[in-house]
Short mmCIF file of C-alpha atoms in Angstrom, two decimals:
data_model
loop_
_atom_site.label_atom_id
_atom_site.label_comp_id
_atom_site.label_asym_id
_atom_site.label_seq_id
_atom_site.Cartn_x
_atom_site.Cartn_y
_atom_site.Cartn_z
CA MET A 20 -0.06 0.04 0.00
CA THR A 21 2.83 2.46 0.66
CA ALA A 22 4.16 2.03 -2.89
CA LEU A 23 0.69 2.68 -4.36
CA ALA A 24 0.23 5.74 -2.11
CA ALA A 25 3.69 6.99 -3.25
CA ALA A 26 2.67 6.60 -6.85
CA ALA A 27 -0.65 8.34 -6.23
CA LEU A 28 0.98 11.41 -4.71
CA PHE A 29 3.65 11.57 -7.36
CA GLY A 30 1.16 11.13 -10.17
CA ALA A 31 -1.07 13.85 -8.76
CA ALA A 32 1.87 16.26 -8.76
CA THR A 33 2.40 15.93 -12.54
CA PRO A 34 -0.76 17.87 -13.76
CA LEU A 35 -0.10 20.45 -11.05
CA ALA A 36 3.45 20.87 -12.29
CA LYS A 37 2.13 21.39 -15.86
CA ALA A 38 0.01 24.25 -14.61
CA LEU A 39 2.95 25.84 -12.80
CA LEU A 40 5.18 25.64 -15.96
CA ASP A 41 3.06 28.44 -17.43
CA ASP A 42 4.72 30.87 -14.99
CA MET A 43 8.15 29.26 -14.25
CA SER A 44 10.99 27.58 -16.02
CA PRO A 45 11.26 23.78 -15.65
CA PHE A 46 14.41 24.02 -13.56
CA MET A 47 12.72 26.54 -11.27
CA VAL A 48 9.77 24.28 -10.77
CA ALA A 49 11.98 21.22 -10.04
CA GLY A 50 14.12 23.31 -7.58
CA LEU A 51 11.08 24.68 -5.72
CA PHE A 52 9.53 21.15 -5.62
CA TYR A 53 12.69 19.70 -4.07
CA LEU A 54 13.24 22.65 -1.73
CA GLY A 55 9.72 22.50 -0.51
CA SER A 56 10.09 18.85 0.09
CA GLY A 57 13.36 19.19 2.05
CA LEU A 58 12.20 22.17 4.16
CA GLY A 59 8.75 20.71 4.88
CA LEU A 60 10.15 17.36 5.91
CA GLY A 61 12.86 19.02 7.98
CA ILE A 62 10.10 20.95 9.93
CA ALA A 63 8.19 17.67 10.36
CA MET A 64 11.33 15.98 11.73
CA ILE A 65 11.81 18.82 14.28
CA ILE A 66 8.24 18.58 15.34
CA ARG A 67 8.49 14.78 15.66
CA ARG A 68 11.55 15.12 17.87
CA LEU A 69 9.92 17.69 20.15
CA ARG A 70 6.90 15.54 20.56
CA THR A 71 8.98 12.39 21.46
CA PRO A 72 9.85 12.08 25.15
CA ALA A 73 13.59 12.64 25.80
CA ALA A 74 13.89 9.30 27.55
CA THR A 75 12.76 7.34 24.46
CA ARG A 76 14.50 9.36 21.71
CA ARG A 77 16.84 7.16 19.60
CA PRO A 78 19.36 8.70 17.27
CA HIS A 79 18.76 8.48 13.44
CA ARG A 80 22.23 8.25 11.94
CA ILE A 81 23.34 6.79 8.64
CA SER A 82 26.35 4.65 9.12
CA ARG A 83 29.66 5.53 7.54
CA ASP A 84 29.45 2.42 5.27
CA GLU A 85 26.12 3.58 4.01
CA LEU A 86 27.04 7.15 3.20
CA PRO A 87 28.48 6.38 -0.29
CA TRP A 88 25.15 4.73 -1.24
CA LEU A 89 23.15 7.86 -0.16
CA ILE A 90 25.62 10.27 -1.79
CA GLY A 91 25.48 8.24 -4.98
CA ALA A 92 21.63 8.18 -4.92
CA ILE A 93 21.44 11.99 -4.40
CA ALA A 94 23.97 12.64 -7.17
CA ALA A 95 22.16 10.37 -9.68
CA GLY A 96 18.51 11.03 -8.76
CA GLY A 97 18.55 14.50 -7.26
CA VAL A 98 21.09 16.22 -9.50
CA ALA A 99 21.90 14.44 -12.73
CA GLY A 100 18.38 12.92 -13.38
CA PRO A 101 16.39 16.27 -13.24
CA ALA A 102 19.08 18.09 -15.22
CA LEU A 103 18.95 15.53 -17.99
CA LEU A 104 15.18 15.35 -17.94
CA MET A 105 14.78 19.11 -18.14
CA LEU A 106 17.20 19.38 -21.00
CA GLY A 107 15.43 16.52 -22.81
CA LEU A 108 12.03 18.06 -22.23
CA SER A 109 13.17 21.31 -23.78
CA ILE A 110 13.68 19.66 -27.22
CA THR A 111 11.38 16.61 -27.06
CA PRO A 112 7.57 16.45 -27.50
CA ALA A 113 5.61 15.95 -24.38
CA SER A 114 3.95 12.68 -25.54
CA ALA A 115 7.31 11.11 -26.44
CA SER A 116 8.68 12.22 -23.10
CA SER A 117 5.89 10.48 -21.19
CA LEU A 118 6.50 7.30 -23.16
CA LEU A 119 10.28 7.36 -22.59
CA LEU A 120 9.80 7.98 -18.86
CA ASN A 121 8.34 4.48 -18.56
CA LEU A 122 11.79 3.12 -18.93
CA GLU A 123 12.57 4.21 -15.33
CA GLY A 124 10.68 1.24 -13.87
CA VAL A 125 12.16 -1.20 -16.45
CA LEU A 126 15.74 -0.04 -15.81
CA SER A 127 15.22 -0.13 -12.03
CA ALA A 128 14.08 -3.67 -12.26
CA VAL A 129 16.83 -4.78 -14.57
CA ILE A 130 19.56 -3.29 -12.32
CA ALA A 131 17.88 -4.82 -9.27
CA TRP A 132 17.75 -8.28 -10.87
CA VAL A 133 21.06 -8.31 -12.70
CA VAL A 134 23.36 -6.21 -10.56
CA PHE A 135 21.99 -6.63 -6.98
CA ARG A 136 20.63 -10.16 -7.55
CA GLU A 137 17.16 -9.36 -6.21
CA ASN A 138 14.98 -12.43 -6.71
CA VAL A 139 12.33 -12.52 -9.40
CA ASP A 140 9.93 -15.32 -10.47
CA VAL A 141 7.73 -15.63 -13.55
CA GLN A 142 4.61 -14.10 -12.00
CA VAL A 143 6.42 -10.98 -10.76
CA PHE A 144 8.15 -10.59 -14.21
CA LEU A 145 4.80 -10.90 -15.99
CA GLY A 146 3.23 -8.41 -13.63
CA MET A 147 6.05 -5.93 -14.37
CA VAL A 148 5.51 -6.48 -18.11
CA ALA A 149 1.74 -5.88 -17.76
CA ILE A 150 2.31 -2.60 -15.81
CA VAL A 151 4.92 -1.26 -18.23
CA ALA A 152 2.74 -2.27 -21.19
CA GLY A 153 -0.10 -0.27 -19.69
CA SER A 154 2.18 2.69 -19.32
CA VAL A 155 3.27 2.40 -22.96
CA VAL A 156 -0.41 2.21 -24.18
CA LEU A 157 -1.26 5.20 -22.01
CA SER A 158 1.41 7.44 -23.52
CA TRP A 159 1.96 5.96 -27.02
CA ARG A 160 2.14 8.53 -29.83
CA PRO A 161 3.77 6.85 -32.80
CA ASP A 162 4.48 10.06 -34.69
CA ASP A 163 6.59 11.49 -31.86
CA ILE A 164 8.97 8.63 -31.35
CA GLY A 165 12.57 8.80 -32.50
CA MET A 166 16.11 8.61 -31.10
CA SER A 167 16.81 12.31 -31.11
CA LEU A 168 19.22 13.96 -28.73
CA GLY A 169 16.28 14.92 -26.54
CA ALA A 170 15.11 11.25 -26.35
CA LEU A 171 18.64 10.13 -25.42
CA LEU A 172 18.78 12.75 -22.66
CA ILE A 173 15.46 11.48 -21.21
CA ILE A 174 16.68 7.88 -21.34
CA GLY A 175 19.72 9.08 -19.48
CA ALA A 176 17.45 10.63 -16.86
CA CYS A 177 15.61 7.34 -16.44
CA LEU A 178 18.89 5.52 -16.01
CA CYS A 179 19.99 8.03 -13.33
CA TRP A 180 16.68 7.46 -11.36
CA ALA A 181 16.99 3.77 -11.81
CA ILE A 182 20.44 3.91 -10.22
CA ASP A 183 19.02 6.23 -7.58
CA ASN A 184 16.29 3.69 -6.67
CA ASN A 185 18.73 0.85 -6.31
CA LEU A 186 21.19 2.78 -4.27
CA THR A 187 18.43 4.20 -1.99
CA ARG A 188 17.39 0.58 -1.37
CA LYS A 189 20.78 0.06 0.25
CA VAL A 190 19.99 2.65 2.95
CA SER A 191 16.23 2.16 3.19
CA ALA A 192 16.49 0.63 6.68
CA ASN A 193 17.19 4.14 7.87
CA ASP A 194 14.69 6.86 8.71
CA ALA A 195 12.79 7.36 5.45
CA MET A 196 11.87 10.95 6.38
CA MET A 197 15.50 11.83 6.96
CA ILE A 198 16.57 10.30 3.63
CA ALA A 199 13.91 12.24 1.72
CA CYS A 200 14.71 15.46 3.54
CA VAL A 201 18.44 15.21 2.74
CA LYS A 202 17.62 14.52 -0.92
CA GLY A 203 15.25 17.55 -1.10
CA LEU A 204 17.65 19.95 0.62
CA THR A 205 20.44 18.90 -1.76
CA ALA A 206 18.50 18.65 -5.07
CA GLY A 207 16.47 21.87 -4.45
CA PRO A 208 19.38 24.38 -4.34
CA VAL A 209 21.16 22.50 -7.21
CA ASN A 210 18.11 22.90 -9.57
CA LEU A 211 17.52 26.49 -8.51
CA ALA A 212 21.17 27.22 -9.25
CA ILE A 213 20.71 25.70 -12.72
CA ALA A 214 17.61 27.83 -13.22
CA PHE A 215 19.55 30.89 -12.24
CA ALA A 216 22.39 30.09 -14.56
CA THR A 217 20.14 29.42 -17.50
CA GLY A 218 18.07 32.62 -17.03
CA GLY A 219 15.08 30.72 -15.48
CA PHE A 220 14.56 33.20 -12.70
CA ALA A 221 11.94 35.32 -14.30
CA ALA A 222 11.47 38.48 -12.15
CA HIS A 223 7.64 38.24 -12.12
CA SER A 224 7.63 34.53 -11.14
CA TRP A 225 10.25 34.88 -8.38
CA HIS A 226 8.34 37.67 -6.60
CA ASP A 227 4.96 35.86 -7.04
CA ALA A 228 4.72 34.51 -3.42
CA PRO A 229 1.43 32.49 -3.94
CA THR A 230 2.86 30.68 -6.97
CA ILE A 231 6.14 29.96 -5.23
CA GLY A 232 4.20 28.67 -2.13
CA ALA A 233 1.98 26.47 -4.28
CA ALA A 234 5.10 25.00 -6.00
CA MET A 235 6.80 24.28 -2.70
CA LEU A 236 3.62 22.79 -1.17
CA THR A 237 3.13 20.54 -4.24
CA GLY A 238 6.74 19.45 -3.87
CA LEU A 239 6.35 18.64 -0.22
CA VAL A 240 3.37 16.30 -0.92
CA GLY A 241 4.16 15.03 -4.45
CA TYR A 242 7.93 14.68 -3.99
CA GLY A 243 8.60 14.71 -0.25
CA VAL A 244 5.79 12.65 1.28
CA SER A 245 5.80 10.45 -1.83
CA LEU A 246 9.54 9.75 -1.48
CA VAL A 247 9.16 8.93 2.23
CA LEU A 248 6.49 6.31 1.30
CA TYR A 249 8.72 5.13 -1.64
CA VAL A 250 11.72 4.50 0.77
CA ALA A 251 9.39 2.65 3.15
CA ALA A 252 8.20 0.51 0.27
CA LEU A 253 11.77 -0.24 -0.76
CA ARG A 254 12.43 -1.46 2.73
CA GLU A 255 9.41 -3.83 2.53
CA LEU A 256 9.25 -4.87 -1.09
CA GLY A 257 12.67 -4.36 -2.77
CA THR A 258 13.45 -2.21 -5.80
CA ALA A 259 11.80 -4.07 -8.69
CA ARG A 260 8.40 -4.55 -7.00
CA THR A 261 8.30 -1.03 -5.67
CA GLY A 262 9.20 0.27 -9.09
CA ALA A 263 6.45 -1.67 -10.72
CA TYR A 264 3.82 -0.26 -8.37
CA PHE A 265 5.31 3.22 -8.82
CA ALA A 266 4.84 2.91 -12.58
CA LEU A 267 1.13 3.55 -11.85
CA ALA A 268 1.85 7.17 -11.32
CA PRO A 269 1.18 8.20 -14.97
CA LEU A 270 -2.25 6.47 -14.88
CA ILE A 271 -3.09 8.33 -11.67
CA GLY A 272 -1.86 11.63 -13.17
CA VAL A 273 -4.09 11.14 -16.27
CA ALA A 274 -7.08 10.27 -14.16
CA LEU A 275 -6.54 13.49 -12.03
CA SER A 276 -6.29 15.49 -15.32
CA PHE A 277 -9.63 14.13 -16.40
CA MET A 278 -11.09 15.36 -13.10
CA LEU A 279 -9.56 18.79 -13.31
CA TRP A 280 -10.27 19.15 -16.99
CA PRO A 281 -13.34 16.97 -17.52
CA GLU A 282 -13.53 14.80 -20.62
CA TRP A 283 -14.35 11.21 -21.35
CA PRO A 284 -11.30 8.94 -21.09
CA SER A 285 -10.05 7.41 -24.34
CA VAL A 286 -9.95 3.69 -25.17
CA ALA A 287 -6.21 3.74 -24.52
CA PHE A 288 -6.87 4.86 -20.93
CA TRP A 289 -9.15 1.92 -20.19
CA VAL A 290 -6.77 -0.53 -21.89
CA ALA A 291 -3.89 0.79 -19.85
CA ALA A 292 -5.97 0.62 -16.69
CA ALA A 293 -6.83 -3.00 -17.40
CA LEU A 294 -3.16 -3.96 -18.07
CA MET A 295 -1.94 -2.18 -14.89
CA THR A 296 -4.71 -3.77 -12.81
CA LEU A 297 -3.66 -7.20 -14.14
CA GLY A 298 0.01 -6.34 -13.21
CA ILE A 299 -0.99 -5.37 -9.61
CA VAL A 300 -3.11 -8.56 -9.24
CA LEU A 301 -0.07 -10.64 -10.30
CA HIS A 302 2.17 -8.91 -7.86
CA VAL A 303 -0.35 -9.04 -4.92
CA ARG A 304 -0.80 -12.80 -5.55
CA GLU A 305 2.91 -13.53 -5.35
CA ARG A 306 3.92 -16.26 -2.85
CA HIS A 307 7.58 -16.64 -2.32
CA GLU A 308 8.53 -19.17 0.43
CA HIS A 309 11.55 -21.29 1.02
CA GLU A 310 14.07 -22.18 3.69
CA HIS A 311 16.55 -19.39 4.04
CA THR A 312 19.35 -18.31 6.41
CA HIS A 313 19.72 -14.87 8.03
CA GLU A 314 23.28 -13.83 8.57
CA TRP A 315 24.29 -11.71 11.58
CA LEU A 316 23.04 -8.12 10.99
CA GLU A 317 23.02 -4.88 12.98
CA HIS A 318 20.98 -1.96 11.82
CA THR A 319 18.40 0.73 12.85
CA HIS A 320 14.82 0.98 11.70
CA ARG A 321 11.27 1.18 12.80
CA HIS A 322 10.00 -2.28 13.81
CA THR A 323 7.73 -4.47 15.99
CA HIS A 324 8.79 -7.49 17.88
CA ASP A 325 8.00 -10.10 15.26
CA ALA A 326 9.76 -13.30 14.44
CA HIS A 327 12.74 -11.36 13.18
CA HIS A 328 12.99 -8.89 16.10
CA GLN A 329 13.33 -10.93 19.25
CA HIS A 330 15.93 -8.88 21.17
CA GLU A 331 16.65 -7.18 24.47
CA HIS A 332 16.78 -3.49 25.02
CA ASP A 333 19.70 -1.51 26.54
CA PHE A 334 17.51 1.39 27.36
CA PRO A 335 14.31 2.02 29.36
CA TYR A 336 11.58 0.39 27.26
CA SER A 337 7.87 1.22 27.80
CA GLY A 338 6.56 -1.65 25.61
CA ASP A 339 5.34 0.67 22.94
CA GLU A 340 5.44 -0.66 19.38
CA PRO A 341 6.39 0.02 16.70
CA HIS A 342 9.62 1.79 17.79
CA THR A 343 13.03 2.65 16.39
CA HIS A 344 16.51 1.78 17.75
CA ALA A 345 19.69 0.11 16.86
CA HIS A 346 19.35 -3.77 17.17
CA VAL A 347 21.13 -6.98 16.23
CA HIS A 348 19.74 -9.89 14.20
CA PRO A 349 21.49 -13.14 15.24
CA PRO A 350 21.95 -15.89 12.54
CA ILE A 351 18.77 -17.95 12.00
CA THR A 352 17.47 -20.47 9.46
CA HIS A 353 13.73 -20.85 8.87
CA SER A 354 11.05 -20.95 6.22
CA HIS A 355 8.15 -18.55 5.62
CA GLY A 356 6.61 -16.35 2.84
CA HIS A 357 8.70 -13.16 2.31
CA PHE A 358 9.61 -10.39 -0.14
CA PRO A 359 13.13 -9.11 -0.83
CA ASP A 360 12.69 -6.68 2.05
CA VAL A 361 15.47 -5.29 4.31
CA HIS A 362 15.77 -8.63 6.13
CA HIS A 363 15.60 -10.94 3.13
CA ARG A 364 18.26 -9.98 0.68
CA HIS A 365 19.78 -13.44 0.41
CA PRO A 366 20.93 -15.32 -2.63
CA HIS A 367 18.71 -18.01 -4.29
#
């Protein structure tokens, strides 16, 4: 459900971004989206900390070994990806851009399966194919397709985001809000700097406070909250499955567009909806169970005391669940249904 919620929020932001592009350059919109995300989540983290009793506060720190993964994710997805996308959008028809953006989910899954050895079975693969096929049907415009420079730039953006998704999975056990906040506070200023360097700071738009506020609020919800949910889904489902669910974002965006600008959906919309629904059903019906071994592991994340979290506490514990603290998983071998979540990244 978290992956679907992330897709819904991100998809809803797309038609709103289109409306904002009438008054701002693409880089300025992207910068304000990310900045609104980072600042909003930062304020939320401060409020969360103030509301947590001092005796039960546990630190949220990314380990030194995980920092390269996070830095790589920010560089690929927060800096290189948006830059390549905006450059590609400036010389590529919108319909072709929408079609090419479907490659993000495909490339994310390929990297997850080939490079990081995330498990995949026939049912999950077919579900991914159905969802991507639905995305293609939704955005297919045969007259606009071609391997122009703009198309190659957009494909490059998709590759950057696919790398971002897989690298973020490596740190997804950490506080999702902190990860999304750091990404926003890094990518926002970078994109605004690009807007400034390329003349995207139009005087009338920069001094239009309501428009700027709307952009930052849209970024907080469509990018910030969506990314928090996406990181949580990576923790529970793995990269390929989360990417498949997130591919529903274009369908949600189109559905919202129909509500904002009423018109009867085309046949392509219904075909795409049917294919994506089939893909979701195939994923939801997945049953992956076998005997597997958990190696010794120490990490920090939000958890309850289920079969994988039977541990003692070295601090005053009130019994409240779920809670967050550093804990150790001793080696154990057992069999149960599971996804490639943060505790089940074992070879097959």
